[in-house]
C-alpha positions as a Python dict, from the first residue, in 0.01 Angstrom:
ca = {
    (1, 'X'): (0, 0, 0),
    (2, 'X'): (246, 281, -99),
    (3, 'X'): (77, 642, 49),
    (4, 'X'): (7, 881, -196),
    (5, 'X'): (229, 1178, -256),
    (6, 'X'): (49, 1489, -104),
    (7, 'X'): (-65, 1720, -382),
    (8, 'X'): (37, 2124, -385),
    (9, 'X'): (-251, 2181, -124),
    (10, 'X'): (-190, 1977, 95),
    (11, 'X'): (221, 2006, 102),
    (12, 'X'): (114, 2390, 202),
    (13, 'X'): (-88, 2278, 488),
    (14, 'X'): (239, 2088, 620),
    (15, 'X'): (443, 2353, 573),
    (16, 'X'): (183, 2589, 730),
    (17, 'X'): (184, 2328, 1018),
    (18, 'X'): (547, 2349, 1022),
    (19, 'X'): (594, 2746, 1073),
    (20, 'X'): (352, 2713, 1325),
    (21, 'X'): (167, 2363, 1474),
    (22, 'X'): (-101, 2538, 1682),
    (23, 'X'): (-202, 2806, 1390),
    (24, 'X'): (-575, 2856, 1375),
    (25, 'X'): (-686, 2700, 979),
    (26, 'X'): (-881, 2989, 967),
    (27, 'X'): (-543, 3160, 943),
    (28, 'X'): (-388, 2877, 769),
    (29, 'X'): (-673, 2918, 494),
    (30, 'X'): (-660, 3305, 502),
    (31, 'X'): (-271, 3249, 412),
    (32, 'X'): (-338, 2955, 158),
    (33, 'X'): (-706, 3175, 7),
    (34, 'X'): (-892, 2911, 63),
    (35, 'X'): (-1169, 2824, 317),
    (36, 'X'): (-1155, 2726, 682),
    (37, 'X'): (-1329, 2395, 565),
    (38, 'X'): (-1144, 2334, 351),
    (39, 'X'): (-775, 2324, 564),
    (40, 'X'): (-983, 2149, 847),
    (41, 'X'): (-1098, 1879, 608),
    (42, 'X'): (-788, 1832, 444),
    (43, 'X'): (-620, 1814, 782),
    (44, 'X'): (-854, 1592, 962),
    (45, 'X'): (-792, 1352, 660),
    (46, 'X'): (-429, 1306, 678),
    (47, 'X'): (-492, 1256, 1073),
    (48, 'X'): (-760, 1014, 1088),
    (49, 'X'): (-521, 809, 776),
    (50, 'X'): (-211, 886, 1038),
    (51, 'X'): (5, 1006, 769),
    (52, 'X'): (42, 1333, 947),
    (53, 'X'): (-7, 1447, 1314),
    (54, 'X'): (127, 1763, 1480),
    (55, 'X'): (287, 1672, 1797),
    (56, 'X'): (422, 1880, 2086),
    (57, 'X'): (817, 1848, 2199),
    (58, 'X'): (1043, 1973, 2461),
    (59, 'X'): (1372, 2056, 2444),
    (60, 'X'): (1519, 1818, 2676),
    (61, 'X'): (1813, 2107, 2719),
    (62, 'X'): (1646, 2339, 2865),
    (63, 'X'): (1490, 2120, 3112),
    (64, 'X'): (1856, 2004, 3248),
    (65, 'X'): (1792, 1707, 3021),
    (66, 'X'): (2005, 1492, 2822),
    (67, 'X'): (1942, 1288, 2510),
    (68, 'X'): (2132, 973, 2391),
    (69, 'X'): (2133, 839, 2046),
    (70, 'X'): (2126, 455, 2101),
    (71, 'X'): (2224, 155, 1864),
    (72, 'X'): (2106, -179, 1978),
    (73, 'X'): (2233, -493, 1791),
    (74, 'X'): (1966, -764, 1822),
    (75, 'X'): (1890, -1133, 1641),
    (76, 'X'): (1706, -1082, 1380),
    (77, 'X'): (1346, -1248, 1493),
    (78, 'X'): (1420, -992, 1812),
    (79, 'X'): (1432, -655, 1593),
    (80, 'X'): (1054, -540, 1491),
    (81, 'X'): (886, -666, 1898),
    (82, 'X'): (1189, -514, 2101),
    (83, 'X'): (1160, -154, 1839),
    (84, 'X'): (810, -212, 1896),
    (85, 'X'): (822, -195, 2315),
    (86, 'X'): (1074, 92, 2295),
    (87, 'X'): (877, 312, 2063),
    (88, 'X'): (582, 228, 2338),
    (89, 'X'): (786, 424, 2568),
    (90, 'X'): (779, 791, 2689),
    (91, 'X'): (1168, 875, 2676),
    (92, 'X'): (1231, 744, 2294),
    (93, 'X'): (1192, 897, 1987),
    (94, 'X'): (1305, 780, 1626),
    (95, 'X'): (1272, 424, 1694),
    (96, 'X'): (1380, 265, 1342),
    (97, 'X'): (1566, -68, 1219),
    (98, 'X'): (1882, -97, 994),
    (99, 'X'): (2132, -277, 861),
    (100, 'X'): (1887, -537, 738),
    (101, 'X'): (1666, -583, 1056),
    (102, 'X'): (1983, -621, 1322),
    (103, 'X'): (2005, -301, 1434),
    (104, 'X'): (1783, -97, 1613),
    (105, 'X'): (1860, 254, 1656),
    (106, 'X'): (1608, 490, 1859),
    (107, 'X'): (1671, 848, 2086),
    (108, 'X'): (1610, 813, 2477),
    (109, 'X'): (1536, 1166, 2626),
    (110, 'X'): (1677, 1072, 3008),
    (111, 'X'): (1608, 1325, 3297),
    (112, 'X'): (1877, 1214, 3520),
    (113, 'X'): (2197, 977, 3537),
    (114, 'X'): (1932, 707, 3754),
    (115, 'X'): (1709, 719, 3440),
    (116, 'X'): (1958, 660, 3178),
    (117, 'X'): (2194, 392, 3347),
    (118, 'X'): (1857, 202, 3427),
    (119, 'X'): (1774, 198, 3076),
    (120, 'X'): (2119, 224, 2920),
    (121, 'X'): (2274, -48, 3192),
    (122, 'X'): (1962, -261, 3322),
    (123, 'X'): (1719, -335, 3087),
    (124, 'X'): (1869, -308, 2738),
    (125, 'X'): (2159, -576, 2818),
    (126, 'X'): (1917, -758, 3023),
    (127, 'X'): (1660, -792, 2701),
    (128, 'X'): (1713, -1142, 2567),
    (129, 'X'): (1861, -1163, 2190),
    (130, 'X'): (1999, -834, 2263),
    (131, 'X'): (2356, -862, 2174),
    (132, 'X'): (2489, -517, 2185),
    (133, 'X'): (2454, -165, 2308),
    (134, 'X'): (2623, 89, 2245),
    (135, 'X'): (2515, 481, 2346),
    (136, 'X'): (2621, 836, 2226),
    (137, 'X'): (2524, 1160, 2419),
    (138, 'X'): (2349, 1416, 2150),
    (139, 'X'): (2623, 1763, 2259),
    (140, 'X'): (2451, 1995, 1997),
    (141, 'X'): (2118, 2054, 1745),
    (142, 'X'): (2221, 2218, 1493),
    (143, 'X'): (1898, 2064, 1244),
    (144, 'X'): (1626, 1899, 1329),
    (145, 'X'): (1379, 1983, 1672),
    (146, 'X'): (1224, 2321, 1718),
    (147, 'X'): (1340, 2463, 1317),
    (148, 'X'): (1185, 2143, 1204),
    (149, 'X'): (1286, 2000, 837),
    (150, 'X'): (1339, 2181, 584),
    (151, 'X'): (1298, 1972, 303),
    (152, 'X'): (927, 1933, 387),
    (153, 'X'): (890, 2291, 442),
    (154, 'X'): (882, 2448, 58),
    (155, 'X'): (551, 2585, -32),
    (156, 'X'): (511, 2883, 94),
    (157, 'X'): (636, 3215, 51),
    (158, 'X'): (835, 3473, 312),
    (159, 'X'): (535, 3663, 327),
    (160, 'X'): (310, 3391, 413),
    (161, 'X'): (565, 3231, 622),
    (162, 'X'): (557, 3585, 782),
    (163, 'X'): (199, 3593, 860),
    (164, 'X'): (186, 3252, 978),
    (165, 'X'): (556, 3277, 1223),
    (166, 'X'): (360, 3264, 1634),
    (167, 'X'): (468, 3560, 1753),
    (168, 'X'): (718, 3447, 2049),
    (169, 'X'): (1124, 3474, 2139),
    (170, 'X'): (1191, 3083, 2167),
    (171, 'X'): (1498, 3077, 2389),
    (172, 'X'): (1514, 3405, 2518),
    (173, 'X'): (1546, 3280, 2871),
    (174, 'X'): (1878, 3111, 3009),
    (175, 'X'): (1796, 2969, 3317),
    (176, 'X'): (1684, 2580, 3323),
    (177, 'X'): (1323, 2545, 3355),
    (178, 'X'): (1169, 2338, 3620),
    (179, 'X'): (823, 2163, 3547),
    (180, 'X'): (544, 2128, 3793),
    (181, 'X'): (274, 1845, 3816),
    (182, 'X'): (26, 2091, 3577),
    (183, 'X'): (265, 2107, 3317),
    (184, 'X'): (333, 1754, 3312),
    (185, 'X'): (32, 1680, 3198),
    (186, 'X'): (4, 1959, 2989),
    (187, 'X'): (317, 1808, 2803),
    (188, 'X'): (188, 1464, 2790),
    (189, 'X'): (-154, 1540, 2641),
    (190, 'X'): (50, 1755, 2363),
    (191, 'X'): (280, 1490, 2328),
    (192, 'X'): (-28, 1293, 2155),
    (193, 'X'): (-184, 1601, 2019),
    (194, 'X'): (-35, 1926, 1962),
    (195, 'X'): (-360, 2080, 1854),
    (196, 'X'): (-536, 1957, 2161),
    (197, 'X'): (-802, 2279, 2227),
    (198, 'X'): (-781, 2447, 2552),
    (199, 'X'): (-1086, 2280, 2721),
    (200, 'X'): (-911, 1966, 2668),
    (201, 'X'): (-552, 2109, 2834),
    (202, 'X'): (-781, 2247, 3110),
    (203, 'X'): (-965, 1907, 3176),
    (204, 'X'): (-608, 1713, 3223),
    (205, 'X'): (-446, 1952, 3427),
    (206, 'X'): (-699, 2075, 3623),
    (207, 'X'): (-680, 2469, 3514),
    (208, 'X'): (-882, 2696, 3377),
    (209, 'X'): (-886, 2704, 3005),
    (210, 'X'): (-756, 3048, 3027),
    (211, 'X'): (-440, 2939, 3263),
    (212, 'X'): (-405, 2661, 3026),
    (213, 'X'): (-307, 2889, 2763),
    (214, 'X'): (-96, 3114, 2951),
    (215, 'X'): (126, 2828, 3018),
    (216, 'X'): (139, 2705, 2692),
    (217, 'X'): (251, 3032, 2576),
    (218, 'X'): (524, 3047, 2844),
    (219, 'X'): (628, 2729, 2814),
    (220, 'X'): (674, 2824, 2404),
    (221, 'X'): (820, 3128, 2507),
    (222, 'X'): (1075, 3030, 2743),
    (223, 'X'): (1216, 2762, 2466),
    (224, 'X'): (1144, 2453, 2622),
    (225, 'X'): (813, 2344, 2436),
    (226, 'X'): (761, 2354, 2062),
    (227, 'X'): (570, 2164, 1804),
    (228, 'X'): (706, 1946, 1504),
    (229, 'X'): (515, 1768, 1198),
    (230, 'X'): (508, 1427, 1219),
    (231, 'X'): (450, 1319, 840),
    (232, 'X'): (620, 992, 622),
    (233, 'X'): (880, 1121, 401),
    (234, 'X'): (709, 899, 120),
    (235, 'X'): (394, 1172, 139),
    (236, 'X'): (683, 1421, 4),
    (237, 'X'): (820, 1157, -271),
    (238, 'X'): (1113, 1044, -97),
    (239, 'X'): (1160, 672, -85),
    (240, 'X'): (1506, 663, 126),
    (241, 'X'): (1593, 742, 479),
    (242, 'X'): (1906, 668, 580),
    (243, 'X'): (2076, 734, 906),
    (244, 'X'): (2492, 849, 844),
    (245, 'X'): (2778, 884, 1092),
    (246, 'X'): (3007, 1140, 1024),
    (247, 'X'): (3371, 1122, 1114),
    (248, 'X'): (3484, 1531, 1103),
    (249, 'X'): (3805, 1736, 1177),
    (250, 'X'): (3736, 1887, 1518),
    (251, 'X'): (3829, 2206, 1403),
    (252, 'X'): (3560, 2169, 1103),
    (253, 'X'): (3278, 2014, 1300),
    (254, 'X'): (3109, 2356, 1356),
    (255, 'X'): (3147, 2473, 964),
    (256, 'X'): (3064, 2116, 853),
    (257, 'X'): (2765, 2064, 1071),
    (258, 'X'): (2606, 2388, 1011),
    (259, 'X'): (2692, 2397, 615),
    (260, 'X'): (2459, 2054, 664),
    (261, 'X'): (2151, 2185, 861),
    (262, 'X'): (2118, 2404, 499),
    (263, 'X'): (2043, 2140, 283),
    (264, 'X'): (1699, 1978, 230),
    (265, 'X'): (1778, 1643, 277),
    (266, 'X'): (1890, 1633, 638),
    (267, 'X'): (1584, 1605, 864),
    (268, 'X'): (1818, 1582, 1160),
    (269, 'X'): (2197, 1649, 1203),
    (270, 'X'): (2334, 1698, 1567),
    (271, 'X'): (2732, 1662, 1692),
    (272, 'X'): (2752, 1365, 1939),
    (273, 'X'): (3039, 1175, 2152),
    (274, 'X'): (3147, 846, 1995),
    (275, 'X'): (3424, 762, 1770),
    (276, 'X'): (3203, 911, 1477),
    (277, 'X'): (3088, 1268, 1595),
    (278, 'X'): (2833, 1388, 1378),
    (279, 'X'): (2468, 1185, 1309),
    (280, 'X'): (2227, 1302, 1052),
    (281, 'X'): (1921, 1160, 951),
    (282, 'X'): (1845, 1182, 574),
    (283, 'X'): (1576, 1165, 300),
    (284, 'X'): (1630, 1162, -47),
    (285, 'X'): (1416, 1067, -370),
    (286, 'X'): (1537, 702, -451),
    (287, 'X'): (1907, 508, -407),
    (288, 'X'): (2064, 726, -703),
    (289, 'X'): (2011, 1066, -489),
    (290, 'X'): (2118, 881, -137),
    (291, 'X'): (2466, 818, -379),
    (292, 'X'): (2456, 1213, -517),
    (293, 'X'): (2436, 1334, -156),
    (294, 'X'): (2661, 1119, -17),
    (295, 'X'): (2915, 1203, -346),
    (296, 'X'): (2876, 1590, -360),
    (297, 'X'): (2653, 1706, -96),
    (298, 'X'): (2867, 1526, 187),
    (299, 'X'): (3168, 1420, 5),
    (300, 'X'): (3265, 1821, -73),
    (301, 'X'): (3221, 1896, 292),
    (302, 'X'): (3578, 2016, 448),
    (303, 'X'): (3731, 1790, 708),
    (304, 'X'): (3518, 1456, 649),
    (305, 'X'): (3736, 1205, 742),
    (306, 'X'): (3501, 888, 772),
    (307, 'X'): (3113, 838, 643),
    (308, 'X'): (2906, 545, 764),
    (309, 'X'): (2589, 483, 613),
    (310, 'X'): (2257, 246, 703),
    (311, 'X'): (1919, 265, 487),
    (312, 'X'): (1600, 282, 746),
    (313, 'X'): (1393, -27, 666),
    (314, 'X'): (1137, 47, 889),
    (315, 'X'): (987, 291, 1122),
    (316, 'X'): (870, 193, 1504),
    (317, 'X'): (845, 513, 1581),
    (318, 'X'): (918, 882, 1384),
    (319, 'X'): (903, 1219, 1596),
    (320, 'X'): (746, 1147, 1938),
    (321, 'X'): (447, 884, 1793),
    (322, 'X'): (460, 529, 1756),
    (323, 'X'): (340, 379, 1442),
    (324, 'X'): (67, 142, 1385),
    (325, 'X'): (67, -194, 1533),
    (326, 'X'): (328, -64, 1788),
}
């Protein structure tokens, strides 16, 4: 059954969600004028249904981390139960099928060169009805992770977006950030719930609530953790994903992949390695605005030499959660 699109309500709850994952819904309803109860219950809804969970991230960059997009041809009774196991897996995120159920295309988060050739060079080609790999090192963000998407995010106004912005300096720190045992599992218990209360943070990692907050704080601070919506694009009325290579003019790849990060459809656009060297991740209404984007929201881009295109036929795994029945 096709989810319901979210009414006006509940669209400003995600984008309240979006400015800031953690807010309070007494602040969310203060912003919205409507009651705490009311936020909470709406909330709670979409969570129990799992159409929408907040979820906590780190920015694998900061940690001395590197991230690989990954497309893995497989037979075509292979696709869903190997997407499946990888979307089970801590280092993957956007864990989706293509190109009719052959492809598999996902993003491994490896902490060291031992990490990613095991995955990368043991057990991918070792997978039987696994017929190809082939792996692209994400160089640069430019949409997508901690400033979220933006074509989700258009309910509010600047003064409400204002009042709801936490009051931090992501990234204001250089120096790589090392993680001890505590913040492991603060990470991992955000990682399934990034409104997880402090008594909860305290219990896994075996501080006080009150040094449990601190570090969440810091760890926000400091640029390596931040929270991102997790929510099915067809909540906001869009029907088609669709994952695109780019081909750009190095001397345009900048202009291009900025100028891109601007428009609502991209959920995701970051400059990789590979004979293509910009990936985006897009959403649009139906088929006919996938062609209008690729036409005159792509195709009037400066220095785009090459587009390839797949349609997402089905999710494994969006964000840092694995869907249902994975």
């Amino acid at each position: 059954m096709i989810a319901p699109v979210l009414d006006q309500l509940d669209r400003a709850i995600v984008h309240a969600l979006h400015v800031d994952g953690r807010a309070p819904f007494s602040r969310i309803a203060s912003v919205l004028k409507v009651s705490d109860q009311t936020v909470a219950r709406r909330y709670h809804r979409l969570r129990s249904a799992r159409l929408l969970k907040v979820i906590g991230q780190v920015q694998a960059r900061r940690l001395g981390w590197a991230e690989w997009f990954v497309r893995i041809q497989v037979v075509p009774d292979a696709a869903v139960p190997i997407a499946e196991a990888l979307a089970r897996r801590a280092d993957t995120s956007w864990v989706s099928l293509t190109s009719g159920g052959t492809q598999i295309v996902c993003v491994v988060r490896a902490r060291s060169f031992r990490e990613r050739d095991a995955l990368l060079l043991g057990q991918l080609p070792r997978t039987p009805r696994v017929v190809g790999v082939t792996a692209h090192c994400l160089l640069r963000v430019f949409a997508g992770g901690p400033t979220g998407w933006h074509g989700r995010a258009d309910s509010l106004t600047c003064e409400q977006i204002a009042t709801l912005a936490p009051q931090h300096a992501p990234g204001a720190q250089r120096e790589r950030v090392v993680l001890d045992e505590g913040d492991e599992h603060l990470l991992g218990v955000l990682a399934r719930d990034g409104r997880a209360g402090y008594p909860e943070l305290a219990r896994a990692t075996g501080w006080s609530p009150a040094t449990a907050k601190r570090r969440l704080g810091h760890l926000r601070d400091c640029g390596v953790l931040f929270f991102d919506v997790d929510i099915d694009p067809l909540l906001l009325g869009f029907e088609m994903v669709a994952i695109l290579w780019l081909t750009v003019e190095p001397s345009a790849l900048r202009r291009t992949a900025q100028a891109v990060a601007t428009h609502p459809e991209v959920a995701f656009a970051a400059a990789t390695t590979g004979p293509t060297n910009l990936l985006m991740f897009v959403a649009c209404r139906d088929a006919d605005a996938l062609y209008g984007y690729l036409e005159g929201g792509i195709g009037s881009l400066p220095g785009v030499r090459h587009i390839e295109s797949a349609p997402v036929i089905r999710d494994s795994k969006r964000a840092g959660t694995a869907r249902a029945g994975t």
